[in-house]
Amino acid sequence: VALVKSAEAGGFLNEVMTRLADFMEEEEEFKAKVRSAMIYPVVIALVGVGTVYVLLSFVVPKLVLVFEDFEQVLPLPTQLLVAISMFFASFWWLVAIIICLVVFIVMRTLKSPQGRDFFDRFKLNIPVFGELLLKIQMERFSRILATLLASGVTILPALEIVRDTLDNTILQKDLEQMRIAVRDGASLSTAVGKSRYFPVAIVDIISVGEEAGSLEKVLQKVAQTYARETDRTLKTFLSLLEPVMILVMGSIVAFIVIAMLLPIFQINFMAR
């Protein structure tokens, strides 16, 4: 809206709408890339959870009945598996209530400013994922600010618009502090340099752009660089996520299978 108003006043609506179209196309392309990349991990998680549910709900209880007929002391892993299976069979409603309660508490917490700040700060500090999230926000900051400045929007309203487009409240507060510092006479590079989350490279590049009088051009270059880095980090994150999920799900299923086979081996040994 701010871009369109500025373009109408300045008489360059056609150029601004073209920039907006390019920006929205790049945003949608990135979202589509993330959605397609997350399909495989989500399928693994669903299949793993479904497999564990079937084993605990149907397979284990039937084997327990067979083991009871032999009146043998079950191995410790099998006893643990039976206890877990009986708990889910008897208290599934309690598990459902706890899950619903946790979701309710999280949703209520996210609606409060303090809770939202806590979760947003926590996300930025998560290894790999936090780095990916920060790069996404830096790419959006650079691209939108470059588009606004190139379209004739002055720096103070441009920073205000960029602040409202970021998804992280911690970074939004940093942007507001930058806007106040610029309003009070500081340069943009000095204001950005006071943030603990904005990389030093961005500060240096903005400083060079301010001195050369081509801030919007260098910001556009920064946005392109972060777009490439985001793509690489996303691939790294998914390459780590997939084997970790396979390892976790495989370990759970392997524990269940081994716990069910141990009594069979024990009965076979006793029979011999």
PDB file of C-alpha atoms in Angstrom:
ATOM      1  CA  VAL A   1       0.000   0.000   0.000  1.00  0.00           C
ATOM      2  CA  ALA A   2       2.803   2.417   0.917  1.00  0.00           C
ATOM      3  CA  LEU A   3       4.596   1.639  -2.335  1.00  0.00           C
ATOM      4  CA  VAL A   4       1.490   2.221  -4.429  1.00  0.00           C
ATOM      5  CA  LYS A   5       0.775   5.545  -2.709  1.00  0.00           C
ATOM      6  CA  SER A   6       4.344   6.689  -3.263  1.00  0.00           C
ATOM      7  CA  ALA A   7       4.269   5.568  -6.894  1.00  0.00           C
ATOM      8  CA  GLU A   8       1.000   7.364  -7.583  1.00  0.00           C
ATOM      9  CA  ALA A   9       2.342  10.585  -6.072  1.00  0.00           C
ATOM     10  CA  GLY A  10       5.601  10.327  -8.002  1.00  0.00           C
ATOM     11  CA  GLY A  11       4.089   9.195 -11.288  1.00  0.00           C
ATOM     12  CA  PHE A  12       6.034   5.906 -11.611  1.00  0.00           C
ATOM     13  CA  LEU A  13       3.321   3.351 -10.799  1.00  0.00           C
ATOM     14  CA  ASN A  14       4.259   1.049 -13.676  1.00  0.00           C
ATOM     15  CA  GLU A  15       7.840   0.605 -12.423  1.00  0.00           C
ATOM     16  CA  VAL A  16       6.756   0.007  -8.816  1.00  0.00           C
ATOM     17  CA  MET A  17       4.137  -2.562  -9.761  1.00  0.00           C
ATOM     18  CA  THR A  18       6.761  -4.434 -11.767  1.00  0.00           C
ATOM     19  CA  ARG A  19       9.068  -4.489  -8.722  1.00  0.00           C
ATOM     20  CA  LEU A  20       6.221  -5.674  -6.512  1.00  0.00           C
ATOM     21  CA  ALA A  21       5.411  -8.453  -8.963  1.00  0.00           C
ATOM     22  CA  ASP A  22       9.053  -9.609  -9.001  1.00  0.00           C
ATOM     23  CA  PHE A  23       9.231  -9.491  -5.211  1.00  0.00           C
ATOM     24  CA  MET A  24       6.021 -11.491  -4.717  1.00  0.00           C
ATOM     25  CA  GLU A  25       7.111 -14.021  -7.336  1.00  0.00           C
ATOM     26  CA  GLU A  26      10.399 -14.621  -5.504  1.00  0.00           C
ATOM     27  CA  GLU A  27       8.538 -14.943  -2.173  1.00  0.00           C
ATOM     28  CA  GLU A  28       6.149 -17.531  -3.610  1.00  0.00           C
ATOM     29  CA  GLU A  29       9.005 -19.430  -5.251  1.00  0.00           C
ATOM     30  CA  PHE A  30      10.823 -19.688  -1.917  1.00  0.00           C
ATOM     31  CA  LYS A  31       7.664 -20.825  -0.086  1.00  0.00           C
ATOM     32  CA  ALA A  32       7.021 -23.485  -2.737  1.00  0.00           C
ATOM     33  CA  LYS A  33      10.621 -24.687  -2.406  1.00  0.00           C
ATOM     34  CA  VAL A  34      10.264 -25.042   1.380  1.00  0.00           C
ATOM     35  CA  ARG A  35       6.921 -26.876   1.072  1.00  0.00           C
ATOM     36  CA  SER A  36       8.284 -29.341  -1.477  1.00  0.00           C
ATOM     37  CA  ALA A  37      11.425 -29.944   0.605  1.00  0.00           C
ATOM     38  CA  MET A  38       9.376 -30.699   3.742  1.00  0.00           C
ATOM     39  CA  ILE A  39       7.213 -33.384   2.076  1.00  0.00           C
ATOM     40  CA  TYR A  40       9.711 -36.217   2.612  1.00  0.00           C
ATOM     41  CA  PRO A  41      10.396 -35.524   6.345  1.00  0.00           C
ATOM     42  CA  VAL A  42       6.660 -35.167   7.031  1.00  0.00           C
ATOM     43  CA  VAL A  43       5.921 -38.487   5.279  1.00  0.00           C
ATOM     44  CA  ILE A  44       8.666 -40.198   7.314  1.00  0.00           C
ATOM     45  CA  ALA A  45       7.241 -38.809  10.550  1.00  0.00           C
ATOM     46  CA  LEU A  46       3.667 -39.870   9.706  1.00  0.00           C
ATOM     47  CA  VAL A  47       4.719 -43.376   8.656  1.00  0.00           C
ATOM     48  CA  GLY A  48       6.883 -43.776  11.758  1.00  0.00           C
ATOM     49  CA  VAL A  49       4.157 -42.623  14.157  1.00  0.00           C
ATOM     50  CA  GLY A  50       1.594 -44.846  12.411  1.00  0.00           C
ATOM     51  CA  THR A  51       3.905 -47.863  12.624  1.00  0.00           C
ATOM     52  CA  VAL A  52       4.575 -47.344  16.330  1.00  0.00           C
ATOM     53  CA  TYR A  53       0.850 -46.898  17.008  1.00  0.00           C
ATOM     54  CA  VAL A  54      -0.049 -50.149  15.210  1.00  0.00           C
ATOM     55  CA  LEU A  55       2.677 -52.110  17.009  1.00  0.00           C
ATOM     56  CA  LEU A  56       1.752 -50.789  20.461  1.00  0.00           C
ATOM     57  CA  SER A  57      -2.012 -51.042  19.993  1.00  0.00           C
ATOM     58  CA  PHE A  58      -2.440 -54.335  18.135  1.00  0.00           C
ATOM     59  CA  VAL A  59       0.735 -56.417  17.879  1.00  0.00           C
ATOM     60  CA  VAL A  60       2.179 -56.105  21.395  1.00  0.00           C
ATOM     61  CA  PRO A  61      -1.085 -56.907  23.300  1.00  0.00           C
ATOM     62  CA  LYS A  62      -1.541 -60.133  21.315  1.00  0.00           C
ATOM     63  CA  LEU A  63       2.034 -61.225  21.966  1.00  0.00           C
ATOM     64  CA  VAL A  64       1.612 -60.469  25.662  1.00  0.00           C
ATOM     65  CA  LEU A  65      -1.231 -62.997  25.823  1.00  0.00           C
ATOM     66  CA  VAL A  66       1.039 -65.619  24.258  1.00  0.00           C
ATOM     67  CA  PHE A  67       3.884 -64.872  26.674  1.00  0.00           C
ATOM     68  CA  GLU A  68       1.573 -65.132  29.709  1.00  0.00           C
ATOM     69  CA  ASP A  69       0.727 -68.743  28.852  1.00  0.00           C
ATOM     70  CA  PHE A  70       4.357 -69.755  29.374  1.00  0.00           C
ATOM     71  CA  GLU A  71       4.519 -68.156  32.829  1.00  0.00           C
ATOM     72  CA  GLN A  72       8.084 -66.995  32.307  1.00  0.00           C
ATOM     73  CA  VAL A  73       9.682 -63.817  33.622  1.00  0.00           C
ATOM     74  CA  LEU A  74       9.890 -61.452  30.690  1.00  0.00           C
ATOM     75  CA  PRO A  75      13.152 -59.651  29.862  1.00  0.00           C
ATOM     76  CA  LEU A  76      13.443 -56.065  31.063  1.00  0.00           C
ATOM     77  CA  PRO A  77      13.018 -54.452  27.579  1.00  0.00           C
ATOM     78  CA  THR A  78       9.880 -56.517  27.054  1.00  0.00           C
ATOM     79  CA  GLN A  79       8.490 -55.531  30.454  1.00  0.00           C
ATOM     80  CA  LEU A  80       9.108 -51.876  29.606  1.00  0.00           C
ATOM     81  CA  LEU A  81       7.414 -52.276  26.218  1.00  0.00           C
ATOM     82  CA  VAL A  82       4.424 -54.029  27.779  1.00  0.00           C
ATOM     83  CA  ALA A  83       4.100 -51.276  30.395  1.00  0.00           C
ATOM     84  CA  ILE A  84       4.118 -48.612  27.686  1.00  0.00           C
ATOM     85  CA  SER A  85       1.590 -50.529  25.599  1.00  0.00           C
ATOM     86  CA  MET A  86      -0.738 -51.052  28.581  1.00  0.00           C
ATOM     87  CA  PHE A  87      -0.458 -47.381  29.495  1.00  0.00           C
ATOM     88  CA  PHE A  88      -1.481 -46.265  26.009  1.00  0.00           C
ATOM     89  CA  ALA A  89      -4.272 -48.845  25.920  1.00  0.00           C
ATOM     90  CA  SER A  90      -5.676 -47.810  29.313  1.00  0.00           C
ATOM     91  CA  PHE A  91      -4.898 -44.102  29.431  1.00  0.00           C
ATOM     92  CA  TRP A  92      -5.003 -42.987  25.782  1.00  0.00           C
ATOM     93  CA  TRP A  93      -7.562 -40.398  26.803  1.00  0.00           C
ATOM     94  CA  LEU A  94      -5.072 -38.911  29.282  1.00  0.00           C
ATOM     95  CA  VAL A  95      -2.428 -38.637  26.537  1.00  0.00           C
ATOM     96  CA  ALA A  96      -4.975 -36.892  24.287  1.00  0.00           C
ATOM     97  CA  ILE A  97      -5.901 -34.470  27.086  1.00  0.00           C
ATOM     98  CA  ILE A  98      -2.240 -33.666  27.790  1.00  0.00           C
ATOM     99  CA  ILE A  99      -1.559 -33.009  24.090  1.00  0.00           C
ATOM    100  CA  CYS A 100      -4.617 -30.756  23.811  1.00  0.00           C
ATOM    101  CA  LEU A 101      -3.626 -28.950  27.025  1.00  0.00           C
ATOM    102  CA  VAL A 102      -0.071 -28.353  25.773  1.00  0.00           C
ATOM    103  CA  VAL A 103      -1.380 -27.026  22.430  1.00  0.00           C
ATOM    104  CA  PHE A 104      -3.840 -24.765  24.260  1.00  0.00           C
ATOM    105  CA  ILE A 105      -1.121 -23.379  26.572  1.00  0.00           C
ATOM    106  CA  VAL A 106       1.241 -22.751  23.654  1.00  0.00           C
ATOM    107  CA  MET A 107      -1.469 -20.987  21.638  1.00  0.00           C
ATOM    108  CA  ARG A 108      -2.453 -18.843  24.622  1.00  0.00           C
ATOM    109  CA  THR A 109       1.190 -18.013  25.324  1.00  0.00           C
ATOM    110  CA  LEU A 110       1.818 -16.987  21.718  1.00  0.00           C
ATOM    111  CA  LYS A 111      -1.046 -14.488  21.940  1.00  0.00           C
ATOM    112  CA  SER A 112       0.702 -12.557  24.728  1.00  0.00           C
ATOM    113  CA  PRO A 113       3.572 -10.187  23.834  1.00  0.00           C
ATOM    114  CA  GLN A 114       5.904 -11.767  26.409  1.00  0.00           C
ATOM    115  CA  GLY A 115       5.178 -15.301  25.177  1.00  0.00           C
ATOM    116  CA  ARG A 116       5.658 -14.321  21.541  1.00  0.00           C
ATOM    117  CA  ASP A 117       8.973 -12.659  22.381  1.00  0.00           C
ATOM    118  CA  PHE A 118      10.133 -15.757  24.253  1.00  0.00           C
ATOM    119  CA  PHE A 119       9.323 -18.138  21.375  1.00  0.00           C
ATOM    120  CA  ASP A 120      10.775 -15.817  18.722  1.00  0.00           C
ATOM    121  CA  ARG A 121      14.020 -15.423  20.670  1.00  0.00           C
ATOM    122  CA  PHE A 122      14.144 -19.183  21.261  1.00  0.00           C
ATOM    123  CA  LYS A 123      13.736 -19.872  17.531  1.00  0.00           C
ATOM    124  CA  LEU A 124      16.651 -17.590  16.677  1.00  0.00           C
ATOM    125  CA  ASN A 125      18.915 -19.513  19.093  1.00  0.00           C
ATOM    126  CA  ILE A 126      18.128 -22.996  17.727  1.00  0.00           C
ATOM    127  CA  PRO A 127      21.208 -24.439  15.963  1.00  0.00           C
ATOM    128  CA  VAL A 128      20.943 -24.512  12.142  1.00  0.00           C
ATOM    129  CA  PHE A 129      17.207 -23.656  12.194  1.00  0.00           C
ATOM    130  CA  GLY A 130      17.872 -20.323  13.891  1.00  0.00           C
ATOM    131  CA  GLU A 131      20.543 -19.510  11.315  1.00  0.00           C
ATOM    132  CA  LEU A 132      18.114 -20.374   8.510  1.00  0.00           C
ATOM    133  CA  LEU A 133      15.369 -18.240  10.051  1.00  0.00           C
ATOM    134  CA  LEU A 134      17.699 -15.274  10.480  1.00  0.00           C
ATOM    135  CA  LYS A 135      18.879 -15.470   6.870  1.00  0.00           C
ATOM    136  CA  ILE A 136      15.270 -15.520   5.653  1.00  0.00           C
ATOM    137  CA  GLN A 137      14.524 -12.391   7.677  1.00  0.00           C
ATOM    138  CA  MET A 138      17.720 -10.660   6.490  1.00  0.00           C
ATOM    139  CA  GLU A 139      16.832 -11.413   2.873  1.00  0.00           C
ATOM    140  CA  ARG A 140      13.336  -9.983   3.357  1.00  0.00           C
ATOM    141  CA  PHE A 141      14.686  -6.903   5.173  1.00  0.00           C
ATOM    142  CA  SER A 142      17.184  -6.142   2.417  1.00  0.00           C
ATOM    143  CA  ARG A 143      14.834  -6.790  -0.490  1.00  0.00           C
ATOM    144  CA  ILE A 144      11.854  -4.820   0.851  1.00  0.00           C
ATOM    145  CA  LEU A 145      13.991  -1.888   2.010  1.00  0.00           C
ATOM    146  CA  ALA A 146      15.740  -1.777  -1.371  1.00  0.00           C
ATOM    147  CA  THR A 147      12.391  -1.841  -3.180  1.00  0.00           C
ATOM    148  CA  LEU A 148      10.994   0.947  -0.991  1.00  0.00           C
ATOM    149  CA  LEU A 149      14.022   3.213  -1.346  1.00  0.00           C
ATOM    150  CA  ALA A 150      14.209   2.644  -5.104  1.00  0.00           C
ATOM    151  CA  SER A 151      10.507   3.551  -5.353  1.00  0.00           C
ATOM    152  CA  GLY A 152      10.980   6.930  -3.688  1.00  0.00           C
ATOM    153  CA  VAL A 153       9.925   6.099  -0.126  1.00  0.00           C
ATOM    154  CA  THR A 154      12.036   7.971   2.434  1.00  0.00           C
ATOM    155  CA  ILE A 155      14.099   6.070   4.997  1.00  0.00           C
ATOM    156  CA  LEU A 156      11.903   6.536   8.105  1.00  0.00           C
ATOM    157  CA  PRO A 157       8.598   5.282   6.647  1.00  0.00           C
ATOM    158  CA  ALA A 158      10.567   2.612   4.764  1.00  0.00           C
ATOM    159  CA  LEU A 159      11.991   1.238   8.024  1.00  0.00           C
ATOM    160  CA  GLU A 160       8.518   1.307   9.560  1.00  0.00           C
ATOM    161  CA  ILE A 161       7.102  -0.706   6.662  1.00  0.00           C
ATOM    162  CA  VAL A 162       9.973  -3.212   6.764  1.00  0.00           C
ATOM    163  CA  ARG A 163       9.472  -3.617  10.522  1.00  0.00           C
ATOM    164  CA  ASP A 164       5.849  -4.651  10.013  1.00  0.00           C
ATOM    165  CA  THR A 165       6.734  -7.184   7.303  1.00  0.00           C
ATOM    166  CA  LEU A 166       9.149  -9.213   9.475  1.00  0.00           C
ATOM    167  CA  ASP A 167       7.756 -12.299  11.195  1.00  0.00           C
ATOM    168  CA  ASN A 168       9.959 -12.173  14.299  1.00  0.00           C
ATOM    169  CA  THR A 169       9.032  -9.771  17.127  1.00  0.00           C
ATOM    170  CA  ILE A 170      12.638  -9.572  18.379  1.00  0.00           C
ATOM    171  CA  LEU A 171      13.810  -8.369  14.971  1.00  0.00           C
ATOM    172  CA  GLN A 172      10.803  -6.052  14.767  1.00  0.00           C
ATOM    173  CA  LYS A 173      11.923  -4.375  17.998  1.00  0.00           C
ATOM    174  CA  ASP A 174      15.437  -4.057  16.584  1.00  0.00           C
ATOM    175  CA  LEU A 175      13.992  -2.356  13.483  1.00  0.00           C
ATOM    176  CA  GLU A 176      12.022   0.055  15.670  1.00  0.00           C
ATOM    177  CA  GLN A 177      15.204   0.972  17.570  1.00  0.00           C
ATOM    178  CA  MET A 178      16.940   1.534  14.226  1.00  0.00           C
ATOM    179  CA  ARG A 179      14.114   3.808  13.046  1.00  0.00           C
ATOM    180  CA  ILE A 180      14.336   5.856  16.247  1.00  0.00           C
ATOM    181  CA  ALA A 181      18.131   6.134  15.932  1.00  0.00           C
ATOM    182  CA  VAL A 182      17.875   7.287  12.301  1.00  0.00           C
ATOM    183  CA  ARG A 183      15.155   9.755  13.253  1.00  0.00           C
ATOM    184  CA  ASP A 184      17.492  11.188  15.901  1.00  0.00           C
ATOM    185  CA  GLY A 185      20.244  11.752  13.343  1.00  0.00           C
ATOM    186  CA  ALA A 186      22.245   8.510  13.208  1.00  0.00           C
ATOM    187  CA  SER A 187      23.175   6.889   9.906  1.00  0.00           C
ATOM    188  CA  LEU A 188      21.463   3.656   8.921  1.00  0.00           C
ATOM    189  CA  SER A 189      24.696   1.664   9.184  1.00  0.00           C
ATOM    190  CA  THR A 190      25.290   2.968  12.728  1.00  0.00           C
ATOM    191  CA  ALA A 191      21.720   2.100  13.725  1.00  0.00           C
ATOM    192  CA  VAL A 192      21.936  -1.394  12.223  1.00  0.00           C
ATOM    193  CA  GLY A 193      25.294  -1.980  13.915  1.00  0.00           C
ATOM    194  CA  LYS A 194      23.683  -1.704  17.367  1.00  0.00           C
ATOM    195  CA  SER A 195      21.596  -4.835  16.773  1.00  0.00           C
ATOM    196  CA  ARG A 196      22.960  -8.121  18.121  1.00  0.00           C
ATOM    197  CA  TYR A 197      21.221 -10.147  15.401  1.00  0.00           C
ATOM    198  CA  PHE A 198      22.114  -8.241  12.228  1.00  0.00           C
ATOM    199  CA  PRO A 199      25.413  -9.586  10.830  1.00  0.00           C
ATOM    200  CA  VAL A 200      28.469  -7.329  10.645  1.00  0.00           C
ATOM    201  CA  ALA A 201      28.625  -7.888   6.873  1.00  0.00           C
ATOM    202  CA  ILE A 202      25.281  -6.120   6.398  1.00  0.00           C
ATOM    203  CA  VAL A 203      26.490  -3.169   8.491  1.00  0.00           C
ATOM    204  CA  ASP A 204      29.639  -2.799   6.366  1.00  0.00           C
ATOM    205  CA  ILE A 205      27.745  -3.102   3.082  1.00  0.00           C
ATOM    206  CA  ILE A 206      25.137  -0.541   4.159  1.00  0.00           C
ATOM    207  CA  SER A 207      27.941   1.824   5.199  1.00  0.00           C
ATOM    208  CA  VAL A 208      29.551   1.497   1.760  1.00  0.00           C
ATOM    209  CA  GLY A 209      26.187   2.022   0.065  1.00  0.00           C
ATOM    210  CA  GLU A 210      25.508   5.167   2.096  1.00  0.00           C
ATOM    211  CA  GLU A 211      28.905   6.637   1.231  1.00  0.00           C
ATOM    212  CA  ALA A 212      28.490   5.832  -2.473  1.00  0.00           C
ATOM    213  CA  GLY A 213      24.885   7.065  -2.606  1.00  0.00           C
ATOM    214  CA  SER A 214      23.624   3.708  -3.921  1.00  0.00           C
ATOM    215  CA  LEU A 215      22.026   2.179  -0.839  1.00  0.00           C
ATOM    216  CA  GLU A 216      19.112   0.550  -2.673  1.00  0.00           C
ATOM    217  CA  LYS A 217      21.471  -1.160  -5.144  1.00  0.00           C
ATOM    218  CA  VAL A 218      23.730  -2.674  -2.476  1.00  0.00           C
ATOM    219  CA  LEU A 219      20.694  -3.774  -0.476  1.00  0.00           C
ATOM    220  CA  GLN A 220      19.378  -5.552  -3.555  1.00  0.00           C
ATOM    221  CA  LYS A 221      22.734  -7.335  -3.877  1.00  0.00           C
ATOM    222  CA  VAL A 222      22.569  -8.284  -0.192  1.00  0.00           C
ATOM    223  CA  ALA A 223      19.079  -9.707  -0.729  1.00  0.00           C
ATOM    224  CA  GLN A 224      20.297 -11.831  -3.647  1.00  0.00           C
ATOM    225  CA  THR A 225      23.253 -13.082  -1.590  1.00  0.00           C
ATOM    226  CA  TYR A 226      21.048 -14.044   1.338  1.00  0.00           C
ATOM    227  CA  ALA A 227      18.591 -15.743  -1.014  1.00  0.00           C
ATOM    228  CA  ARG A 228      21.416 -18.019  -2.222  1.00  0.00           C
ATOM    229  CA  GLU A 229      22.684 -18.599   1.326  1.00  0.00           C
ATOM    230  CA  THR A 230      19.141 -19.380   2.489  1.00  0.00           C
ATOM    231  CA  ASP A 231      18.832 -21.990  -0.237  1.00  0.00           C
ATOM    232  CA  ARG A 232      22.124 -23.612   0.799  1.00  0.00           C
ATOM    233  CA  THR A 233      21.256 -23.513   4.506  1.00  0.00           C
ATOM    234  CA  LEU A 234      17.821 -24.983   3.802  1.00  0.00           C
ATOM    235  CA  LYS A 235      19.397 -27.880   1.930  1.00  0.00           C
ATOM    236  CA  THR A 236      21.857 -28.422   4.809  1.00  0.00           C
ATOM    237  CA  PHE A 237      19.051 -28.325   7.373  1.00  0.00           C
ATOM    238  CA  LEU A 238      16.964 -30.858   5.447  1.00  0.00           C
ATOM    239  CA  SER A 239      19.991 -33.094   4.803  1.00  0.00           C
ATOM    240  CA  LEU A 240      20.492 -33.218   8.591  1.00  0.00           C
ATOM    241  CA  LEU A 241      16.791 -33.524   9.419  1.00  0.00           C
ATOM    242  CA  GLU A 242      16.076 -36.534   7.210  1.00  0.00           C
ATOM    243  CA  PRO A 243      18.734 -38.929   8.628  1.00  0.00           C
ATOM    244  CA  VAL A 244      17.975 -37.803  12.191  1.00  0.00           C
ATOM    245  CA  MET A 245      14.274 -38.594  11.719  1.00  0.00           C
ATOM    246  CA  ILE A 246      15.084 -41.945  10.104  1.00  0.00           C
ATOM    247  CA  LEU A 247      17.483 -42.772  12.953  1.00  0.00           C
ATOM    248  CA  VAL A 248      14.964 -41.844  15.666  1.00  0.00           C
ATOM    249  CA  MET A 249      12.057 -43.708  14.061  1.00  0.00           C
ATOM    250  CA  GLY A 250      14.275 -46.681  13.222  1.00  0.00           C
ATOM    251  CA  SER A 251      15.552 -46.857  16.801  1.00  0.00           C
ATOM    252  CA  ILE A 252      12.018 -46.848  18.221  1.00  0.00           C
ATOM    253  CA  VAL A 253      10.824 -49.565  15.843  1.00  0.00           C
ATOM    254  CA  ALA A 254      14.009 -51.595  16.434  1.00  0.00           C
ATOM    255  CA  PHE A 255      13.475 -51.406  20.212  1.00  0.00           C
ATOM    256  CA  ILE A 256       9.889 -52.642  19.820  1.00  0.00           C
ATOM    257  CA  VAL A 257      10.913 -55.515  17.533  1.00  0.00           C
ATOM    258  CA  ILE A 258      13.827 -56.589  19.756  1.00  0.00           C
ATOM    259  CA  ALA A 259      11.656 -56.400  22.887  1.00  0.00           C
ATOM    260  CA  MET A 260       9.098 -58.679  21.214  1.00  0.00           C
ATOM    261  CA  LEU A 261      11.703 -61.154  19.953  1.00  0.00           C
ATOM    262  CA  LEU A 262      13.619 -61.551  23.243  1.00  0.00           C
ATOM    263  CA  PRO A 263      10.872 -63.623  24.964  1.00  0.00           C
ATOM    264  CA  ILE A 264      10.631 -65.831  21.883  1.00  0.00           C
ATOM    265  CA  PHE A 265      14.367 -66.517  22.032  1.00  0.00           C
ATOM    266  CA  GLN A 266      14.048 -67.121  25.796  1.00  0.00           C
ATOM    267  CA  ILE A 267      11.202 -69.616  25.307  1.00  0.00           C
ATOM    268  CA  ASN A 268      13.148 -71.369  22.544  1.00  0.00           C
ATOM    269  CA  PHE A 269      16.203 -71.620  24.816  1.00  0.00           C
ATOM    270  CA  MET A 270      14.081 -73.022  27.676  1.00  0.00           C
ATOM    271  CA  ALA A 271      12.499 -75.568  25.338  1.00  0.00           C
ATOM    272  CA  ARG A 272      15.920 -76.846  24.318  1.00  0.00           C
TER     273      ARG A 272
END
